[in-house]
mmCIF file of C-alpha atoms and ligand atoms in Angstrom:
data_model
loop_
_atom_site.group_PDB
_atom_site.id
_atom_site.type_symbol
_atom_site.label_atom_id
_atom_site.label_comp_id
_atom_site.label_asym_id
_atom_site.label_seq_id
_atom_site.Cartn_x
_atom_site.Cartn_y
_atom_site.Cartn_z
ATOM 1 C CA MET E 14 154.130 150.356 184.154
ATOM 2 C CA ALA E 15 157.006 150.474 186.619
ATOM 3 C CA PRO E 16 158.338 153.462 188.331
ATOM 4 C CA PRO E 17 161.150 155.214 187.314
ATOM 5 C CA LYS E 18 164.345 154.676 189.027
ATOM 6 C CA ARG E 19 165.176 157.762 191.139
ATOM 7 C CA ARG E 20 168.159 158.305 192.811
ATOM 8 C CA PRO E 21 167.718 157.371 196.256
ATOM 9 C CA LEU E 22 166.406 159.809 199.079
ATOM 10 C CA ILE E 23 167.690 158.696 202.811
ATOM 11 C CA VAL E 24 165.923 160.736 205.487
ATOM 12 C CA ALA E 25 167.080 160.754 208.875
ATOM 13 C CA ASN E 26 164.208 161.644 211.619
ATOM 14 C CA TRP E 27 166.041 162.033 215.064
ATOM 15 C CA LYS E 28 162.204 162.818 216.349
ATOM 16 C CA MET E 29 162.750 164.149 219.822
ATOM 17 C CA ASN E 30 166.194 162.811 220.667
ATOM 18 C CA GLY E 31 169.488 164.425 221.531
ATOM 19 C CA LEU E 32 171.048 167.534 223.072
ATOM 20 C CA ARG E 33 173.328 169.806 221.541
ATOM 21 C CA ARG E 34 176.384 167.562 222.049
ATOM 22 C CA ASP E 35 174.830 164.412 220.542
ATOM 23 C CA GLY E 36 173.148 165.813 217.712
ATOM 24 C CA LEU E 37 176.694 167.864 216.602
ATOM 25 C CA ASP E 38 178.547 164.715 216.932
ATOM 26 C CA ARG E 39 176.767 162.911 215.060
ATOM 27 C CA ALA E 40 175.598 165.454 212.421
ATOM 28 C CA ARG E 41 179.673 165.629 212.122
ATOM 29 C CA ALA E 42 180.435 162.246 212.144
ATOM 30 C CA LEU E 43 178.315 161.638 209.073
ATOM 31 C CA VAL E 44 179.579 164.652 207.102
ATOM 32 C CA ALA E 45 183.163 163.132 207.456
ATOM 33 C CA ARG E 46 181.800 159.782 206.674
ATOM 34 C CA ALA E 47 180.308 161.830 203.386
ATOM 35 C CA SER E 48 183.323 163.299 202.482
ATOM 36 C CA ALA E 49 185.607 160.397 202.895
ATOM 37 C CA ALA E 50 183.207 158.322 200.561
ATOM 38 C CA PRO E 51 184.215 158.819 196.853
ATOM 39 C CA SER E 52 180.647 159.251 195.042
ATOM 40 C CA LEU E 53 177.349 158.803 197.741
ATOM 41 C CA GLY E 54 174.979 156.943 195.218
ATOM 42 C CA CYS E 55 172.135 158.566 197.098
ATOM 43 C CA ASP E 56 171.080 161.934 198.648
ATOM 44 C CA ILE E 57 170.825 162.850 202.285
ATOM 45 C CA VAL E 58 168.637 164.335 204.499
ATOM 46 C CA LEU E 59 169.288 165.091 208.321
ATOM 47 C CA CYS E 60 166.321 166.113 210.321
ATOM 48 C CA PRO E 61 166.841 167.161 213.629
ATOM 49 C CA PRO E 62 164.979 168.136 216.303
ATOM 50 C CA ALA E 63 164.394 172.489 215.969
ATOM 51 C CA THR E 64 166.512 173.364 218.796
ATOM 52 C CA LEU E 65 169.310 172.052 216.573
ATOM 53 C CA LEU E 66 168.731 172.999 213.399
ATOM 54 C CA ILE E 67 171.047 176.502 213.688
ATOM 55 C CA GLU E 68 174.279 174.522 214.686
ATOM 56 C CA THR E 69 173.263 171.290 212.266
ATOM 57 C CA ARG E 70 173.355 173.513 209.875
ATOM 58 C CA GLY E 71 176.352 174.955 210.668
ATOM 59 C CA ALA E 72 178.126 171.205 210.839
ATOM 60 C CA LEU E 73 176.328 170.287 207.237
ATOM 61 C CA ASP E 74 177.946 173.382 205.297
ATOM 62 C CA GLY E 75 179.642 172.555 202.588
ATOM 63 C CA SER E 76 178.765 168.648 202.696
ATOM 64 C CA GLN E 77 176.852 166.956 200.334
ATOM 65 C CA ILE E 78 174.393 166.487 203.461
ATOM 66 C CA ALA E 79 171.097 168.677 203.468
ATOM 67 C CA LEU E 80 169.095 169.595 206.389
ATOM 68 C CA GLY E 81 165.312 169.221 206.900
ATOM 69 C CA ALA E 82 162.581 169.679 210.025
ATOM 70 C CA GLN E 83 160.388 167.463 211.504
ATOM 71 C CA ASP E 84 157.162 169.555 211.117
ATOM 72 C CA CYS E 85 156.123 173.143 209.826
ATOM 73 C CA HIS E 86 152.745 175.245 210.649
ATOM 74 C CA ALA E 87 150.343 176.232 207.774
ATOM 75 C CA ALA E 88 151.294 180.034 208.171
ATOM 76 C CA ALA E 89 153.528 181.809 207.304
ATOM 77 C CA GLN E 90 153.516 183.908 210.831
ATOM 78 C CA GLY E 91 151.374 184.883 213.282
ATOM 79 C CA ALA E 92 149.841 183.316 216.621
ATOM 80 C CA PHE E 93 150.428 180.000 216.956
ATOM 81 C CA THR E 94 152.473 179.597 220.164
ATOM 82 C CA GLY E 95 155.334 176.872 219.962
ATOM 83 C CA ASP E 96 154.792 176.243 216.022
ATOM 84 C CA LEU E 97 157.728 177.529 213.174
ATOM 85 C CA SER E 98 156.619 177.896 209.745
ATOM 86 C CA ALA E 99 158.014 177.387 206.625
ATOM 87 C CA PRO E 100 159.569 180.412 205.806
ATOM 88 C CA MET E 101 161.248 180.080 209.378
ATOM 89 C CA LEU E 102 162.452 176.820 208.376
ATOM 90 C CA ALA E 103 164.129 177.940 205.317
ATOM 91 C CA ASP E 104 165.553 180.719 206.771
ATOM 92 C CA ALA E 105 167.358 178.539 209.233
ATOM 93 C CA GLY E 106 168.728 176.871 206.536
ATOM 94 C CA CYS E 107 166.247 173.636 205.769
ATOM 95 C CA ARG E 108 165.554 172.126 202.611
ATOM 96 C CA TYR E 109 163.213 169.565 203.409
ATOM 97 C CA VAL E 110 160.379 169.491 205.573
ATOM 98 C CA ILE E 111 158.470 166.023 207.062
ATOM 99 C CA VAL E 112 154.933 166.835 207.357
ATOM 100 C CA GLY E 113 152.091 164.512 208.492
ATOM 101 C CA HIS E 114 154.429 162.156 210.475
ATOM 102 C CA SER E 115 152.152 159.866 212.171
ATOM 103 C CA GLU E 116 153.236 160.386 215.737
ATOM 104 C CA ARG E 117 152.033 163.936 214.859
ATOM 105 C CA ARG E 118 148.910 162.489 213.000
ATOM 106 C CA ALA E 119 147.744 160.881 216.339
ATOM 107 C CA GLY E 120 149.523 163.067 219.004
ATOM 108 C CA HIS E 121 148.330 165.945 217.434
ATOM 109 C CA GLY E 122 145.149 165.301 215.618
ATOM 110 C CA GLU E 123 146.877 166.371 212.355
ATOM 111 C CA GLN E 124 144.302 165.468 209.914
ATOM 112 C CA ASP E 125 145.023 165.287 205.911
ATOM 113 C CA THR E 126 143.682 168.727 205.183
ATOM 114 C CA ALA E 127 146.140 169.825 207.831
ATOM 115 C CA VAL E 128 148.529 167.892 206.312
ATOM 116 C CA ALA E 129 148.102 169.260 202.621
ATOM 117 C CA ALA E 130 148.187 172.988 204.011
ATOM 118 C CA LYS E 131 151.246 172.437 205.154
ATOM 119 C CA ALA E 132 153.133 170.460 202.520
ATOM 120 C CA ALA E 133 151.303 173.651 200.330
ATOM 121 C CA ALA E 134 153.351 176.242 202.875
ATOM 122 C CA ALA E 135 156.329 174.362 202.558
ATOM 123 C CA ALA E 136 156.811 174.352 199.168
ATOM 124 C CA ALA E 137 155.677 177.739 198.922
ATOM 125 C CA ALA E 138 158.845 178.896 200.905
ATOM 126 C CA GLY E 139 161.151 176.701 198.637
ATOM 127 C CA LEU E 140 161.035 173.674 200.972
ATOM 128 C CA VAL E 141 160.710 170.105 199.805
ATOM 129 C CA PRO E 142 157.319 168.277 201.966
ATOM 130 C CA ILE E 143 157.797 164.684 202.884
ATOM 131 C CA VAL E 144 154.228 163.978 203.307
ATOM 132 C CA CYS E 145 154.121 160.521 205.210
ATOM 133 C CA VAL E 146 150.826 158.149 204.801
ATOM 134 C CA GLY E 147 150.542 155.005 206.613
ATOM 135 C CA GLU E 148 147.701 152.414 207.517
ATOM 136 C CA ARG E 149 147.444 150.846 211.052
ATOM 137 C CA ARG E 150 147.223 147.215 211.956
ATOM 138 C CA GLU E 151 143.651 146.658 212.441
ATOM 139 C CA GLU E 152 143.523 148.400 208.780
ATOM 140 C CA ARG E 153 146.127 146.324 207.308
ATOM 141 C CA ASP E 154 144.881 143.151 209.174
ATOM 142 C CA THR E 155 141.043 144.027 207.745
ATOM 143 C CA GLY E 156 142.596 144.459 204.180
ATOM 144 C CA ARG E 157 141.681 147.907 204.074
ATOM 145 C CA ALA E 158 145.364 149.043 203.481
ATOM 146 C CA LEU E 159 145.264 150.390 200.235
ATOM 147 C CA GLY E 160 142.321 152.329 200.544
ATOM 148 C CA VAL E 161 143.035 153.509 202.988
ATOM 149 C CA ILE E 162 146.259 155.160 201.637
ATOM 150 C CA GLU E 163 144.945 155.917 198.576
ATOM 151 C CA ALA E 164 142.046 158.133 200.604
ATOM 152 C CA GLN E 165 145.222 159.748 202.608
ATOM 153 C CA VAL E 166 147.513 160.394 199.691
ATOM 154 C CA ARG E 167 144.529 162.459 197.330
ATOM 155 C CA ALA E 168 143.959 164.107 200.642
ATOM 156 C CA SER E 169 147.125 165.219 201.812
ATOM 157 C CA VAL E 170 149.021 165.602 198.892
ATOM 158 C CA PRO E 171 148.221 168.748 197.035
ATOM 159 C CA LYS E 172 147.097 168.346 193.627
ATOM 160 C CA ALA E 173 150.013 171.099 192.597
ATOM 161 C CA LEU E 174 153.169 172.020 194.051
ATOM 162 C CA ALA E 175 155.268 174.697 193.554
ATOM 163 C CA GLY E 176 158.787 172.572 193.680
ATOM 164 C CA PRO E 177 159.133 169.075 194.114
ATOM 165 C CA LEU E 178 157.782 166.357 196.838
ATOM 166 C CA VAL E 179 158.156 162.996 198.538
ATOM 167 C CA VAL E 180 156.122 160.586 199.891
ATOM 168 C CA ALA E 181 156.708 158.468 202.494
ATOM 169 C CA TYR E 182 155.201 155.714 203.014
ATOM 170 C CA GLU E 183 154.757 154.629 206.710
ATOM 171 C CA PRO E 184 152.869 151.727 207.905
ATOM 172 C CA VAL E 185 151.583 153.200 212.033
ATOM 173 C CA TRP E 186 152.656 149.193 213.372
ATOM 174 C CA ALA E 187 156.006 149.173 211.400
ATOM 175 C CA ILE E 188 157.016 152.562 213.322
ATOM 176 C CA GLY E 189 160.177 151.605 216.160
ATOM 177 C CA SER E 190 158.007 148.004 216.368
ATOM 178 C CA GLY E 191 161.133 146.413 214.635
ATOM 179 C CA ARG E 192 158.576 144.934 212.178
ATOM 180 C CA THR E 193 157.555 145.454 208.805
ATOM 181 C CA PRO E 194 155.693 144.659 205.963
ATOM 182 C CA SER E 195 157.062 142.145 203.499
ATOM 183 C CA ARG E 196 158.574 142.930 200.307
ATOM 184 C CA ASP E 197 155.106 142.121 198.409
ATOM 185 C CA GLU E 198 153.573 144.673 200.554
ATOM 186 C CA ILE E 199 156.057 146.628 200.103
ATOM 187 C CA HIS E 200 155.513 146.318 196.945
ATOM 188 C CA ALA E 201 151.564 146.700 196.618
ATOM 189 C CA VAL E 202 151.377 149.935 198.389
ATOM 190 C CA HIS E 203 154.499 152.128 196.552
ATOM 191 C CA ALA E 204 152.976 150.787 192.971
ATOM 192 C CA LEU E 205 149.486 151.858 194.051
ATOM 193 C CA ILE E 206 151.117 155.819 195.680
ATOM 194 C CA HIS E 207 152.661 156.283 192.182
ATOM 195 C CA HIS E 208 149.450 154.949 190.302
ATOM 196 C CA VAL E 209 147.374 157.699 192.496
ATOM 197 C CA LEU E 210 150.130 160.559 192.002
ATOM 198 C CA ASP E 211 149.740 160.255 188.198
ATOM 199 C CA ASP E 212 146.080 161.004 188.444
ATOM 200 C CA HIS E 213 145.922 163.247 191.233
ATOM 201 C CA PHE E 214 149.361 165.025 191.296
ATOM 202 C CA SER E 215 149.762 167.658 188.333
ATOM 203 C CA GLY E 216 153.609 166.728 188.534
ATOM 204 C CA GLY E 217 153.289 163.198 187.974
ATOM 205 C CA SER E 218 154.707 160.275 189.146
ATOM 206 C CA GLY E 219 157.877 160.792 187.993
ATOM 207 C CA THR E 220 158.451 163.661 189.728
ATOM 208 C CA VAL E 221 158.180 162.327 192.704
ATOM 209 C CA ARG E 222 160.304 160.482 195.154
ATOM 210 C CA VAL E 223 158.357 157.922 197.563
ATOM 211 C CA LEU E 224 159.716 156.500 200.317
ATOM 212 C CA TYR E 225 159.358 153.606 202.783
ATOM 213 C CA GLY E 226 159.619 154.318 206.558
ATOM 214 C CA GLY E 227 159.131 151.908 209.503
ATOM 215 C CA SER E 228 161.983 149.634 211.180
ATOM 216 C CA VAL E 229 164.158 150.320 208.432
ATOM 217 C CA GLY E 230 168.028 149.560 209.660
ATOM 218 C CA ALA E 231 171.210 148.454 208.542
ATOM 219 C CA ARG E 232 170.095 144.887 208.567
ATOM 220 C CA ASN E 233 167.448 145.644 206.205
ATOM 221 C CA ALA E 234 167.521 148.133 204.419
ATOM 222 C CA GLN E 235 169.148 146.542 201.021
ATOM 223 C CA GLU E 236 166.249 143.846 200.638
ATOM 224 C CA ILE E 237 163.868 147.379 201.383
ATOM 225 C CA LEU E 238 165.399 149.617 198.775
ATOM 226 C CA ALA E 239 165.525 146.939 196.377
ATOM 227 C CA VAL E 240 161.851 147.032 195.788
ATOM 228 C CA GLU E 241 160.582 148.221 192.705
ATOM 229 C CA GLY E 242 159.064 151.727 193.368
ATOM 230 C CA VAL E 243 160.996 152.105 196.765
ATOM 231 C CA GLN E 244 163.035 154.949 196.170
ATOM 232 C CA GLY E 245 164.987 155.618 199.591
ATOM 233 C CA ALA E 246 163.884 155.777 203.231
ATOM 234 C CA LEU E 247 162.878 157.447 205.886
ATOM 235 C CA VAL E 248 164.742 155.944 209.216
ATOM 236 C CA GLY E 249 163.861 156.968 212.831
ATOM 237 C CA GLY E 250 165.387 154.816 215.702
ATOM 238 C CA ALA E 251 168.567 153.652 213.460
ATOM 239 C CA SER E 252 169.391 156.742 212.268
ATOM 240 C CA LEU E 253 170.623 157.673 215.872
ATOM 241 C CA SER E 254 173.242 155.646 215.244
ATOM 242 C CA VAL E 255 175.686 156.713 212.798
ATOM 243 C CA GLU E 256 176.945 153.285 211.977
ATOM 244 C CA ASP E 257 173.336 151.898 210.888
ATOM 245 C CA PHE E 258 172.262 154.903 209.326
ATOM 246 C CA TRP E 259 175.460 155.347 207.253
ATOM 247 C CA ALA E 260 174.827 151.358 206.387
ATOM 248 C CA ILE E 261 171.804 152.341 204.951
ATOM 249 C CA CYS E 262 173.112 155.213 203.078
ATOM 250 C CA ALA E 263 175.511 152.589 202.211
ATOM 251 C CA ALA E 264 173.010 150.106 200.975
ATOM 252 C CA ALA E 265 171.293 152.825 199.162
ATOM 253 C CA GLY E 266 174.626 154.017 197.076
ATOM 254 C CA ARG E 267 175.152 150.601 196.053
ATOM 255 C CA LEU E 268 171.947 150.106 194.652
ATOM 256 C CA ASP E 269 171.966 153.228 192.671
ATOM 257 C CA ALA E 270 175.382 152.922 191.252
ATOM 258 C CA ALA E 271 174.029 149.174 190.214
ATOM 259 C CA ALA E 272 170.983 150.650 188.679
HETATM 260 P P1 PGA D 15 161.669 153.920 212.670
HETATM 261 O O1 PGA D 15 160.869 155.213 212.480
HETATM 262 O O2 PGA D 15 162.997 153.995 211.724
HETATM 263 O O3 PGA D 15 162.099 153.928 214.513
HETATM 264 O O4 PGA D 15 160.680 152.923 212.877
HETATM 265 C C1 PGA D 15 160.802 155.654 210.910
HETATM 266 C C2 PGA D 15 159.638 157.095 211.321
HETATM 267 O O5 PGA D 15 158.698 157.011 212.343
HETATM 268 O O6 PGA D 15 159.859 157.398 209.992
#
């Protein structure tokens, strides 16, 4: 059965980019575009670096664009130098938080169990976790992508959560590389993720939005977002350009309007 059509979700992951001036200018420009648009047709989230959360929240106030963070700790508070907890992020005005991004899995040694604990902590604090999964190049080349992703979903997504959930399929080799899987490959992974969520997640896949991420840009957004089972995009590099990110949001909104 085809996954249900959902209002697309477009998430900007600014990563470790931007000083206050750049970030706020970008957020304000996006708010101006969103408020000038007759109807958005998609949900939009900005995930700036932690230093910009509070001021970005101010810039987004009263707009239809929500605030998100790029990571959280699994504990609510304590002696964890340099970390931020989910309740702190909620307190700063966040509604979403990315967990298990491949740059954190690779650069900070995060394992699936830690990612699941972060997702649970996020939901307990009232945030929507965006759980990232994705295969490495050699895993795809050796025909293991689907098995790897199924295992990651089962181990990184808690069986039950207090609130909504987002899962992002981000092939590690597609992130920042300008390369993307084919439409058929994206379709196969999204169908698998929906299927696994139906079996694994208490809310079933109908309550989850499954995004694609990895070299999404203004040029390929429409094509990728039109793939069955793709319910939005997690955008890195292209989200640093107001023009490009807005083009991606517009592509998502048009598809939603056409549905
Ligand atoms: P990219 O990054 O769009 O620059 O490939 C996506 C991500 O890492 O979330």
